[in-house]
PDB file of C-alpha atoms in Angstrom:
ATOM      1  CA  UNK K   1      13.032   4.214 -16.487  1.00 57.00           C
ATOM      2  CA  UNK K   2      13.205   2.798 -12.961  1.00 65.00           C
ATOM      3  CA  UNK K   3      11.509   5.899 -11.629  1.00 72.00           C
ATOM      4  CA  UNK K   4       8.512   5.291 -13.910  1.00 76.00           C
ATOM      5  CA  UNK K   5       8.101   1.797 -12.479  1.00 79.00           C
ATOM      6  CA  UNK K   6       8.506   3.101  -8.933  1.00 81.00           C
ATOM      7  CA  UNK K   7       5.955   5.800  -9.661  1.00 81.00           C
ATOM      8  CA  UNK K   8       3.487   3.120 -10.770  1.00 85.00           C
ATOM      9  CA  UNK K   9       4.137   0.982  -7.694  1.00 86.00           C
ATOM     10  CA  UNK K  10       3.682   4.044  -5.483  1.00 86.00           C
ATOM     11  CA  UNK K  11       0.405   4.848  -7.251  1.00 87.00           C
ATOM     12  CA  UNK K  12      -0.805   1.287  -6.655  1.00 88.00           C
ATOM     13  CA  UNK K  13       0.074   1.641  -2.969  1.00 87.00           C
ATOM     14  CA  UNK K  14      -1.890   4.896  -2.705  1.00 86.00           C
ATOM     15  CA  UNK K  15      -4.901   3.263  -4.342  1.00 88.00           C
ATOM     16  CA  UNK K  16      -4.661   0.246  -2.024  1.00 86.00           C
ATOM     17  CA  UNK K  17      -4.422   2.450   1.054  1.00 86.00           C
ATOM     18  CA  UNK K  18      -7.568   4.252  -0.067  1.00 87.00           C
ATOM     19  CA  UNK K  19      -9.519   1.038  -0.623  1.00 86.00           C
ATOM     20  CA  UNK K  20     -12.500   0.047   1.488  1.00 87.00           C
ATOM     21  CA  UNK K  21     -10.622  -2.930   2.905  1.00 85.00           C
ATOM     22  CA  UNK K  22      -7.751  -0.778   4.155  1.00 85.00           C
ATOM     23  CA  UNK K  23     -10.254   1.679   5.618  1.00 86.00           C
ATOM     24  CA  UNK K  24     -11.782  -1.235   7.537  1.00 86.00           C
ATOM     25  CA  UNK K  25      -8.335  -2.437   8.602  1.00 83.00           C
ATOM     26  CA  UNK K  26      -7.491   1.019   9.879  1.00 85.00           C
ATOM     27  CA  UNK K  27     -10.704   1.217  11.838  1.00 86.00           C
ATOM     28  CA  UNK K  28     -10.542  -2.297  13.295  1.00 83.00           C
ATOM     29  CA  UNK K  29      -6.861  -2.165  14.199  1.00 84.00           C
ATOM     30  CA  UNK K  30      -6.930   1.476  15.295  1.00 88.00           C
ATOM     31  CA  UNK K  31      -4.324   2.569  12.756  1.00 87.00           C
ATOM     32  CA  UNK K  32      -6.297   5.038  10.637  1.00 88.00           C
ATOM     33  CA  UNK K  33      -3.809   7.850  11.259  1.00 90.00           C
ATOM     34  CA  UNK K  34      -0.823   5.636  10.473  1.00 89.00           C
ATOM     35  CA  UNK K  35      -2.351   4.484   7.185  1.00 87.00           C
ATOM     36  CA  UNK K  36      -3.106   8.091   6.258  1.00 90.00           C
ATOM     37  CA  UNK K  37       0.493   9.054   7.099  1.00 89.00           C
ATOM     38  CA  UNK K  38       1.823   6.250   4.901  1.00 88.00           C
ATOM     39  CA  UNK K  39      -0.424   7.398   2.065  1.00 89.00           C
ATOM     40  CA  UNK K  40       0.873  10.957   2.481  1.00 90.00           C
ATOM     41  CA  UNK K  41       4.518   9.842   2.510  1.00 89.00           C
ATOM     42  CA  UNK K  42       4.047   7.728  -0.618  1.00 88.00           C
ATOM     43  CA  UNK K  43       2.421  10.689  -2.347  1.00 88.00           C
ATOM     44  CA  UNK K  44       5.430  12.867  -1.477  1.00 88.00           C
ATOM     45  CA  UNK K  45       7.751  10.145  -2.747  1.00 86.00           C
ATOM     46  CA  UNK K  46       5.919  10.284  -6.076  1.00 86.00           C
ATOM     47  CA  UNK K  47       6.569  14.023  -6.329  1.00 85.00           C
ATOM     48  CA  UNK K  48      10.260  13.530  -5.561  1.00 84.00           C
ATOM     49  CA  UNK K  49      10.443  10.718  -8.122  1.00 83.00           C
ATOM     50  CA  UNK K  50       9.241  13.082 -10.814  1.00 82.00           C
ATOM     51  CA  UNK K  51      11.993  15.563  -9.944  1.00 81.00           C
ATOM     52  CA  UNK K  52      14.612  12.817  -9.655  1.00 79.00           C
ATOM     53  CA  UNK K  53      13.736  11.478 -13.093  1.00 76.00           C
ATOM     54  CA  UNK K  54      14.816  14.771 -14.593  1.00 77.00           C
ATOM     55  CA  UNK K  55      18.068  14.905 -12.605  1.00 78.00           C
ATOM     56  CA  UNK K  56      19.317  11.328 -12.581  1.00 72.00           C
ATOM     57  CA  UNK K  57      21.217  11.572 -15.859  1.00 73.00           C
ATOM     58  CA  UNK K  58      23.317  14.407 -14.473  1.00 78.00           C
ATOM     59  CA  UNK K  59      23.636  13.437 -10.833  1.00 79.00           C
ATOM     60  CA  UNK K  60      25.098  10.143  -9.622  1.00 82.00           C
ATOM     61  CA  UNK K  61      23.817  10.709  -6.085  1.00 83.00           C
ATOM     62  CA  UNK K  62      20.271  10.895  -7.376  1.00 80.00           C
ATOM     63  CA  UNK K  63      20.753   7.676  -9.318  1.00 80.00           C
ATOM     64  CA  UNK K  64      22.103   5.938  -6.197  1.00 83.00           C
ATOM     65  CA  UNK K  65      19.223   7.312  -4.111  1.00 82.00           C
ATOM     66  CA  UNK K  66      16.710   6.009  -6.654  1.00 82.00           C
ATOM     67  CA  UNK K  67      18.198   2.523  -6.440  1.00 83.00           C
ATOM     68  CA  UNK K  68      17.913   2.524  -2.654  1.00 86.00           C
ATOM     69  CA  UNK K  69      14.406   3.953  -2.798  1.00 85.00           C
ATOM     70  CA  UNK K  70      13.394   1.211  -5.210  1.00 84.00           C
ATOM     71  CA  UNK K  71      14.188  -1.429  -2.590  1.00 88.00           C
ATOM     72  CA  UNK K  72      12.232   0.437   0.090  1.00 87.00           C
ATOM     73  CA  UNK K  73       9.186   0.954  -2.130  1.00 87.00           C
ATOM     74  CA  UNK K  74       9.110  -2.708  -3.161  1.00 89.00           C
ATOM     75  CA  UNK K  75       9.420  -3.823   0.474  1.00 91.00           C
ATOM     76  CA  UNK K  76       6.587  -1.491   1.496  1.00 88.00           C
ATOM     77  CA  UNK K  77       4.435  -2.736  -1.378  1.00 89.00           C
ATOM     78  CA  UNK K  78       5.078  -6.346  -0.328  1.00 91.00           C
ATOM     79  CA  UNK K  79       4.095  -5.510   3.247  1.00 88.00           C
ATOM     80  CA  UNK K  80       0.860  -3.831   2.148  1.00 87.00           C
ATOM     81  CA  UNK K  81       0.117  -6.860  -0.014  1.00 88.00           C
ATOM     82  CA  UNK K  82       0.550  -9.167   2.966  1.00 89.00           C
ATOM     83  CA  UNK K  83      -1.701  -6.997   5.139  1.00 86.00           C
ATOM     84  CA  UNK K  84      -4.302  -6.958   2.365  1.00 85.00           C
ATOM     85  CA  UNK K  85      -4.163 -10.760   2.070  1.00 88.00           C
ATOM     86  CA  UNK K  86      -4.513 -11.327   5.814  1.00 86.00           C
ATOM     87  CA  UNK K  87      -7.380  -8.848   6.060  1.00 84.00           C
ATOM     88  CA  UNK K  88      -9.138 -10.373   3.053  1.00 84.00           C
ATOM     89  CA  UNK K  89      -8.921 -13.837   4.593  1.00 87.00           C
ATOM     90  CA  UNK K  90     -10.240 -12.580   7.914  1.00 84.00           C
ATOM     91  CA  UNK K  91     -13.076 -10.783   6.168  1.00 81.00           C
ATOM     92  CA  UNK K  92     -13.959 -13.945   4.228  1.00 82.00           C
ATOM     93  CA  UNK K  93     -13.857 -16.090   7.375  1.00 81.00           C
ATOM     94  CA  UNK K  94     -16.020 -13.701   9.340  1.00 78.00           C
ATOM     95  CA  UNK K  95     -18.437 -13.547   6.411  1.00 70.00           C
ATOM     96  CA  UNK K  96     -18.600 -17.339   6.344  1.00 59.00           C
ATOM     97  CA  UNK K  97     -19.269 -17.449  10.089  1.00 57.00           C
ATOM     98  CA  UNK K  98     -22.134 -15.020   9.685  1.00 49.00           C
ATOM     99  CA  UNK K  99     -23.568 -17.102   6.839  1.00 53.00           C
ATOM    100  CA  UNK K 100     -23.306 -20.272   8.950  1.00 54.00           C
ATOM    101  CA  UNK K 101     -25.009 -18.537  11.874  1.00 50.00           C
ATOM    102  CA  UNK K 102     -27.833 -17.441   9.571  1.00 47.00           C
ATOM    103  CA  UNK K 103     -28.208 -20.949   8.176  1.00 48.00           C
ATOM    104  CA  UNK K 104     -28.395 -22.428  11.691  1.00 52.00           C
ATOM    105  CA  UNK K 105     -31.008 -19.880  12.629  1.00 48.00           C
ATOM    106  CA  UNK K 106     -33.091 -20.478   9.515  1.00 50.00           C
ATOM    107  CA  UNK K 107     -32.960 -24.289   9.672  1.00 47.00           C
TER     108      UNK K 107
END
């Protein structure tokens, strides 16, 4: 069950990393390669989660690993959420500045 939730969180992370905002973040902050690497790692984690789901009932190590992975995935998701929030605010502020500049010019 936990692996299904983790799979969903991982999928959300992949979608976020592919969003236009994260593409802009990568370009502006010069971290395009790092964001692509994170996306690739999360995708591999999803594949391992599918295998682990089948094995966890028979293997206590897999169950323990899934619990530890859950914490890591949630922390990573929180971090991406914070980056998204900061970038969204910056985008909104810069958009407002541009609008104000246009208004000054037009008036």
